[in-house]
PDB file of C-alpha atoms in Angstrom:
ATOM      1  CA  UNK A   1       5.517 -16.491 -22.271  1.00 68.00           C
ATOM      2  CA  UNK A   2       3.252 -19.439 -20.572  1.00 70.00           C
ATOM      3  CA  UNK A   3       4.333 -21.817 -22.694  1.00 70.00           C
ATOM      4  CA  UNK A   4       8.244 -20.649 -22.213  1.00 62.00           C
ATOM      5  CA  UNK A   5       7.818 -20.750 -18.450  1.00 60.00           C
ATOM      6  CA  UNK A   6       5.582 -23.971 -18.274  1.00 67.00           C
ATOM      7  CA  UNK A   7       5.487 -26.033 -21.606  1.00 70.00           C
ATOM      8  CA  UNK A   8       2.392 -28.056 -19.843  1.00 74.00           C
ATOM      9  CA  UNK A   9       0.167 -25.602 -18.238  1.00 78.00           C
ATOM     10  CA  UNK A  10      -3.689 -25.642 -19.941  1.00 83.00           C
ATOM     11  CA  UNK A  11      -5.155 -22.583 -20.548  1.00 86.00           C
ATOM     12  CA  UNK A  12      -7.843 -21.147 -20.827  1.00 86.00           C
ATOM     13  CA  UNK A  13      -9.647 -18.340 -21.695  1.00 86.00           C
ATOM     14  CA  UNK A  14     -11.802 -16.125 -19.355  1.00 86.00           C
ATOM     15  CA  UNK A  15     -14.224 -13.413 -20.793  1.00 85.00           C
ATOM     16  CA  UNK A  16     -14.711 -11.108 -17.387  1.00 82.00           C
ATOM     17  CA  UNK A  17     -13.825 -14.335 -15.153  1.00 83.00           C
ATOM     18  CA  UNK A  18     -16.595 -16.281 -16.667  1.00 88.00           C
ATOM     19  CA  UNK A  19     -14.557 -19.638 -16.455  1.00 85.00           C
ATOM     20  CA  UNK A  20     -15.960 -23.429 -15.670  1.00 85.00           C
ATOM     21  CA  UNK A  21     -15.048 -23.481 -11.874  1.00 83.00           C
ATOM     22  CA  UNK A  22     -14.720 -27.434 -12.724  1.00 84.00           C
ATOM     23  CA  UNK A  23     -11.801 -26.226 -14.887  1.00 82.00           C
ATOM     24  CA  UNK A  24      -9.845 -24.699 -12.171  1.00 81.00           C
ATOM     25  CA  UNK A  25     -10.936 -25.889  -8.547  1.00 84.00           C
ATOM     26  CA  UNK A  26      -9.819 -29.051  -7.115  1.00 80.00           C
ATOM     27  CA  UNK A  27      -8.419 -30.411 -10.317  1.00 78.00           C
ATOM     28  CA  UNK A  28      -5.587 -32.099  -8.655  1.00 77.00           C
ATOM     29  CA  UNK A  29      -3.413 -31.088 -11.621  1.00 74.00           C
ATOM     30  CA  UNK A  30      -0.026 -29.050  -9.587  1.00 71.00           C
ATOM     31  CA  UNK A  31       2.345 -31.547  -9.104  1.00 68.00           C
ATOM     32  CA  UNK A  32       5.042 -29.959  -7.392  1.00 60.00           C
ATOM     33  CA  UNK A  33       7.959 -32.061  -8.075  1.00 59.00           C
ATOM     34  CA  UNK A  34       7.419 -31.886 -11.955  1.00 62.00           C
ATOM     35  CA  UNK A  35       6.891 -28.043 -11.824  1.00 57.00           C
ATOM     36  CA  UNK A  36      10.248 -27.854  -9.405  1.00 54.00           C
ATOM     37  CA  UNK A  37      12.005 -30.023 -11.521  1.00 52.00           C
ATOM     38  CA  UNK A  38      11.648 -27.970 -14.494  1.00 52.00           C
ATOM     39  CA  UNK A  39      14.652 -26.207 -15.785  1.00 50.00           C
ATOM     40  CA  UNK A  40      12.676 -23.715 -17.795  1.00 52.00           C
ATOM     41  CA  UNK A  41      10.839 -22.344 -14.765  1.00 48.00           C
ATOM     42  CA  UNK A  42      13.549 -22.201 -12.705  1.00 50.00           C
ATOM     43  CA  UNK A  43      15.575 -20.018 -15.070  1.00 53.00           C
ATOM     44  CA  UNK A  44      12.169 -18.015 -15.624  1.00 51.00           C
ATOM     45  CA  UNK A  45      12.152 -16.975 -11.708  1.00 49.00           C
ATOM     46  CA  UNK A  46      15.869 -16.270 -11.013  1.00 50.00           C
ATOM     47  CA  UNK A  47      15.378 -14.011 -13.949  1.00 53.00           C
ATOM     48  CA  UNK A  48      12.646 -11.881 -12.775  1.00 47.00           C
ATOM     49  CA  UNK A  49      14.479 -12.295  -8.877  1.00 43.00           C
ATOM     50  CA  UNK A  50      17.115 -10.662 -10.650  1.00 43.00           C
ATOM     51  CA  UNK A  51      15.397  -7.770 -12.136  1.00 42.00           C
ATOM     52  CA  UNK A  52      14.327  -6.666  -8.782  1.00 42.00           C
ATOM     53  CA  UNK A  53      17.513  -6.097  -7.500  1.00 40.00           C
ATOM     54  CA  UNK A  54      19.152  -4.673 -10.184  1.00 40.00           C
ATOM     55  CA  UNK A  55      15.588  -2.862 -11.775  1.00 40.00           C
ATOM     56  CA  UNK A  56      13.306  -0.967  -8.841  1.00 40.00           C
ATOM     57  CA  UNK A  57      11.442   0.964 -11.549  1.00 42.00           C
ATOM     58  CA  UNK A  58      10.679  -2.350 -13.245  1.00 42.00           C
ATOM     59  CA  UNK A  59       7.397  -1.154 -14.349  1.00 43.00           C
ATOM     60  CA  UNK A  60       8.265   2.402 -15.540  1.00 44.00           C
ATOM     61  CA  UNK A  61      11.818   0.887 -16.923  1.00 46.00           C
ATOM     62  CA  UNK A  62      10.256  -0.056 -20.525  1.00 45.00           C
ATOM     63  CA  UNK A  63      13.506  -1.211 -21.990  1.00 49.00           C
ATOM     64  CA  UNK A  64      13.424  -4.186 -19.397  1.00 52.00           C
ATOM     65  CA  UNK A  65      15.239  -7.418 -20.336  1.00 56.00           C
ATOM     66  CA  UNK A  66      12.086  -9.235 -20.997  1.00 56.00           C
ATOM     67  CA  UNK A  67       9.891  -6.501 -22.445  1.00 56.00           C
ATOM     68  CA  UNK A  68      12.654  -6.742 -25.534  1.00 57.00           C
ATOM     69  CA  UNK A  69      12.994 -10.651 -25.608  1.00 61.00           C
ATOM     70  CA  UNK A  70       9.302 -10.256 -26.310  1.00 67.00           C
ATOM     71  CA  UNK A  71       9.260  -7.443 -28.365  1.00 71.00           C
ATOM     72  CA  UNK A  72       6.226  -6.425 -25.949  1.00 81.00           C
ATOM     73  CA  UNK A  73       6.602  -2.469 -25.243  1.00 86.00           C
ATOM     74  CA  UNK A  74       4.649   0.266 -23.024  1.00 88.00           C
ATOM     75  CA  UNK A  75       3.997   3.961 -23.424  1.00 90.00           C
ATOM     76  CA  UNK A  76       1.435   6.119 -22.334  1.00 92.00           C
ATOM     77  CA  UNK A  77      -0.430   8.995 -24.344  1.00 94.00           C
ATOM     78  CA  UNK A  78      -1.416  12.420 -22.178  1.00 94.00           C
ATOM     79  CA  UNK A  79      -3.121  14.778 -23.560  1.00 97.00           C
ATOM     80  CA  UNK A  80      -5.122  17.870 -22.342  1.00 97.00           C
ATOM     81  CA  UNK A  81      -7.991  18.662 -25.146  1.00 98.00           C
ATOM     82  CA  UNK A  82     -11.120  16.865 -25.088  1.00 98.00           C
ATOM     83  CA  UNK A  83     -11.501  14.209 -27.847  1.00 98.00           C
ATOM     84  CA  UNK A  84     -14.534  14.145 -29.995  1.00 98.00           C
ATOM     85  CA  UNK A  85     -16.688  11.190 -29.180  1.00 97.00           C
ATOM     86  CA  UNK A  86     -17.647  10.252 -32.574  1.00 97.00           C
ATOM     87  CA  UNK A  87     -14.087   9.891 -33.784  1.00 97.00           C
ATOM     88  CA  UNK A  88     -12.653   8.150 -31.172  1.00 98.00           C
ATOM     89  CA  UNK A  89     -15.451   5.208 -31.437  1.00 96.00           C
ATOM     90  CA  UNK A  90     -14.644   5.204 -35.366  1.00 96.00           C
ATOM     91  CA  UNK A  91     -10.847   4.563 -34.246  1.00 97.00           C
ATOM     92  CA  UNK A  92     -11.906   2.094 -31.671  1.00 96.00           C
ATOM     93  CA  UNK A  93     -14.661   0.139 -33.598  1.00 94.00           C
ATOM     94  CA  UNK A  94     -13.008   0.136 -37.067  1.00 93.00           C
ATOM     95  CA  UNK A  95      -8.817   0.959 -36.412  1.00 94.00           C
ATOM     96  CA  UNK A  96      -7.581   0.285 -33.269  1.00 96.00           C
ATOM     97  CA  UNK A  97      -4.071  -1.490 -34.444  1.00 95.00           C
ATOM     98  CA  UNK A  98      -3.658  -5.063 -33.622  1.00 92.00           C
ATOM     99  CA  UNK A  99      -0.357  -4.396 -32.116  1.00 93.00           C
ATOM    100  CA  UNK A 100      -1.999  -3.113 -29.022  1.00 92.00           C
ATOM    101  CA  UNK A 101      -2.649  -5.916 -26.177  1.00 89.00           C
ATOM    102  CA  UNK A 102      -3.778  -3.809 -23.740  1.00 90.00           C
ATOM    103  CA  UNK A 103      -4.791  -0.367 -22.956  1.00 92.00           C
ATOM    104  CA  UNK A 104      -6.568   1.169 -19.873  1.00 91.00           C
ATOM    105  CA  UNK A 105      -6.807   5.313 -18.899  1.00 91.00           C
ATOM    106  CA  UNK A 106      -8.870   7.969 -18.378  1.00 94.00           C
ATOM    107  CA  UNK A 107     -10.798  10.078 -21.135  1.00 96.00           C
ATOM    108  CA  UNK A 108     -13.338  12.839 -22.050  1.00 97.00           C
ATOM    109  CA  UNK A 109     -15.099  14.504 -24.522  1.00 97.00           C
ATOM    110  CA  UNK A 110     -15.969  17.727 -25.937  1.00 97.00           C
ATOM    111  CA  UNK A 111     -19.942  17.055 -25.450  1.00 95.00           C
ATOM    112  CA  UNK A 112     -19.630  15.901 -22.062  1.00 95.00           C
ATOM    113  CA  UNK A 113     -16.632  17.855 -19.921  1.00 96.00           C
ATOM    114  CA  UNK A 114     -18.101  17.692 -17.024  1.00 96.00           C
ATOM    115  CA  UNK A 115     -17.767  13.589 -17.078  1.00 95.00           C
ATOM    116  CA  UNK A 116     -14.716  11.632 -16.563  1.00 95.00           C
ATOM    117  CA  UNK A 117     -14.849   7.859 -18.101  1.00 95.00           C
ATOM    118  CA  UNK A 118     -12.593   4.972 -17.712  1.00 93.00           C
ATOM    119  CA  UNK A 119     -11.401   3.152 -21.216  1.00 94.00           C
ATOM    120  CA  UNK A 120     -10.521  -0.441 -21.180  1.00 92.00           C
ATOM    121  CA  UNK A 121      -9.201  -2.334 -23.743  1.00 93.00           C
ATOM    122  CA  UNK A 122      -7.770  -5.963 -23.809  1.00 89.00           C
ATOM    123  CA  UNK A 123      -7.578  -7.976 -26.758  1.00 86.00           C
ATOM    124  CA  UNK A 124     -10.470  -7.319 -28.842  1.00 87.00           C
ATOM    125  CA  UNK A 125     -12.693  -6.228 -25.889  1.00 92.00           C
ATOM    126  CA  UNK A 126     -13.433  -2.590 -25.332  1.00 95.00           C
ATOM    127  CA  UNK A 127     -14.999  -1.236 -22.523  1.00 93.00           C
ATOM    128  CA  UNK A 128     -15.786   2.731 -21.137  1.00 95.00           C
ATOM    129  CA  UNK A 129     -17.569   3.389 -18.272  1.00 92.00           C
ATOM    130  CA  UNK A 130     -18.331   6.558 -16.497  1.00 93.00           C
ATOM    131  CA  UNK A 131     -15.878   7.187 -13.589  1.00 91.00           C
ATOM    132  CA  UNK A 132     -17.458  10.436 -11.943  1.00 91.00           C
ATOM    133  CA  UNK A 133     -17.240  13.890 -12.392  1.00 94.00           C
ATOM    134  CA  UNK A 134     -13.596  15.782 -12.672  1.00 94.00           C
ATOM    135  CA  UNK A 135     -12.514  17.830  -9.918  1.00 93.00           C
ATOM    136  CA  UNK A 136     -12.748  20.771 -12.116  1.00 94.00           C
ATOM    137  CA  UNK A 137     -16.496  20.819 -12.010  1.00 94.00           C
ATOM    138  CA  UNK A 138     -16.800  21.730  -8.275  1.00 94.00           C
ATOM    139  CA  UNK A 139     -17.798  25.429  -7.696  1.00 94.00           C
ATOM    140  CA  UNK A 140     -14.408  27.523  -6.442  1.00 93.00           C
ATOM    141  CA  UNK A 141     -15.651  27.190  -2.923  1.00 94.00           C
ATOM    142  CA  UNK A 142     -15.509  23.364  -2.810  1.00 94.00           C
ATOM    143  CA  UNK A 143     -12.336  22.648  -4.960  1.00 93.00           C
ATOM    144  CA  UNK A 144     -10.787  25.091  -2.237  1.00 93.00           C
ATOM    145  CA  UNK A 145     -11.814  22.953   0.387  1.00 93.00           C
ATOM    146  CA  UNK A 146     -11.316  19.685  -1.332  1.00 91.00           C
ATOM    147  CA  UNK A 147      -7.838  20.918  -2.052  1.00 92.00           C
ATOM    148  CA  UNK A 148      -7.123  22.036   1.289  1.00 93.00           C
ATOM    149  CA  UNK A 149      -7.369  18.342   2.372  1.00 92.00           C
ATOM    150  CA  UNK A 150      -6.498  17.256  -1.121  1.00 89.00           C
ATOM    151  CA  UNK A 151      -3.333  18.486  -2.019  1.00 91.00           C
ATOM    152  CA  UNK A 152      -1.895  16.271  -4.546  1.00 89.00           C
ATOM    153  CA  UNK A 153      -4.830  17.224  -6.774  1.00 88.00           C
ATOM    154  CA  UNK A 154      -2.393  20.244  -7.718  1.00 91.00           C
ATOM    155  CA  UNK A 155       0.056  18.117  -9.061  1.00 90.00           C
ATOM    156  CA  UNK A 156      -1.182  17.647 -12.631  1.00 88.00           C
ATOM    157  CA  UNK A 157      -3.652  20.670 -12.429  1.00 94.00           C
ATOM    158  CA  UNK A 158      -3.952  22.681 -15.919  1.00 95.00           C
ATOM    159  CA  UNK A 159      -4.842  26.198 -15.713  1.00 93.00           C
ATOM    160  CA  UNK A 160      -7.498  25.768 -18.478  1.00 95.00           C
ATOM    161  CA  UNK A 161      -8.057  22.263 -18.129  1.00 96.00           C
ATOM    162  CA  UNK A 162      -8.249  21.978 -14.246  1.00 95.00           C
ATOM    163  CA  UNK A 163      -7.628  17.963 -14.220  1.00 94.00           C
ATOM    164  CA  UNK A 164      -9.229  17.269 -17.281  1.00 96.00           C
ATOM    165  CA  UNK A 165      -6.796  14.722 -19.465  1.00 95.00           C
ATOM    166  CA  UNK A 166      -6.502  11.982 -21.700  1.00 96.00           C
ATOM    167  CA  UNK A 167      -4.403   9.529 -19.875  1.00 94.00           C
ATOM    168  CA  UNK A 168      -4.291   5.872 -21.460  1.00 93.00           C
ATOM    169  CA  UNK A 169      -1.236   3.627 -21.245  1.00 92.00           C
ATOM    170  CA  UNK A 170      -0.715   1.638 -23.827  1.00 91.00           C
ATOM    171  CA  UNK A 171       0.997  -2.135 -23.353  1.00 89.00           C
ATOM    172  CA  UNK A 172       1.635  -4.211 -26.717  1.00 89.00           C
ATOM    173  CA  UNK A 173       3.858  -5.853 -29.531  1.00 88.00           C
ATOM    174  CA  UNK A 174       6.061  -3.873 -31.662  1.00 88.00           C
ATOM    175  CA  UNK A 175       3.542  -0.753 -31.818  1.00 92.00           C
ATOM    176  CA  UNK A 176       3.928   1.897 -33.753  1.00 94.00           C
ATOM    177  CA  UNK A 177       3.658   4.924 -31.206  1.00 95.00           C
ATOM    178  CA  UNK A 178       3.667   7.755 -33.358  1.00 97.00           C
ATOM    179  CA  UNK A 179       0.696   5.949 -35.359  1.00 97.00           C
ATOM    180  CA  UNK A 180      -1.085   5.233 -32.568  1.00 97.00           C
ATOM    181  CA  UNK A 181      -0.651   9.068 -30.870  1.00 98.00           C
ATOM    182  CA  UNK A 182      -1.428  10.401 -34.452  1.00 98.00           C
ATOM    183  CA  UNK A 183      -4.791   8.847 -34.468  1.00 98.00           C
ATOM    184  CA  UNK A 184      -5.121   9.704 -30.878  1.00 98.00           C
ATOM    185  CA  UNK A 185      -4.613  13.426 -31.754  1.00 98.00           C
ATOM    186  CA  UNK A 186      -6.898  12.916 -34.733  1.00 98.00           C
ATOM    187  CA  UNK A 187      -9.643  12.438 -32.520  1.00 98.00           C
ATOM    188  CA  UNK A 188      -8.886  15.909 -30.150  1.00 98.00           C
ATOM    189  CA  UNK A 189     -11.651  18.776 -30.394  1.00 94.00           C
ATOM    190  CA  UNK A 190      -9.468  21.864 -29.264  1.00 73.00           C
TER     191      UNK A 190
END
């Protein structure tokens, strides 16, 4: 998509930002006239100025004009069951489909309810790091004073799951969603 909008762009790639600042400070390498001047990017822009005004739900709208040309696609799996641990690094180490570019959400599992982690996934890079505790832990006194001031908490509250979920959104290239859900499911405990 680079390339399409700017045929002579370098890039590069950053793991985590870790870039040569030589590579991208003061390199004198914009020239405004060229990029102006370039029918390509021009076309690129009054496309995407045009999906704003006919397209407020761009992000949710998956069927977007470019999202097709691309073939690149969006869904998210929700579930409410915890996921065993074990199975879900087995899917993640050994079969997480290529067609997934990036995926980033909330999980838990069976041996650990009380925690909440935060999955990350871009490329070939996983990461999952522990994002607190779930509301659901607090004793009956404090959840009624956190939802006092808290109200939106009730929104996707489960009666046996309190706010426990498995929420990951998935962005990629011609994935197979029911394969990808399947194995998801494969991994749930309940």
């Amino acid at each position: 998509m680079i390339r399409e909008i700017q045929p002579h762009a370098k890039m590069l790639e950053a793991d985590y930002g870790n870039v040569d600042l030589k590579e991208i400070i003061n390199t004198r390498s914009f020239d405004f006239e060229k990029v102006a001047t370039s029918a390509r990017w021009i076309e690129a822009m009054e496309d995407d100025h045009d999906h704003d005004h006919h397209d407020h739900h761009h992000l949710e709208n998956e069927e977007s004009g470019e999202a097709l040309e691309y073939g690149i696609e969006t869904f998210v799996y929700q579930r409410r069951p915890a996921m065993s641990l074990s199975r879900f690094d087995e899917l993640v180490s050994s079969k997480w489909p290529r067609s997934v570019i990036r995926a980033k959400g909330m999980c838990y599992f069976k041996d650990e309810l009380e925690t909440c982690y935060l999955f990350e996934q871009a490329g070939r890079q996983f990461n999952i790091t522990n994002a607190g505790q779930w509301y659901a832990t607090m004793s009956p006194e404090e959840l009624e004073q956190f939802v006092e001031k808290n109200p939106q908490v009730m929104k996707d509250w489960d009666v046996n799951y309190g706010d426990r979920m498995q929420k990951i959104v998935f962005i990629g290239h011609d994935m197979d969603r029911e394969a990808i859900e399947a194995a998801l499911d494969a991994c749930l405990e309940d």
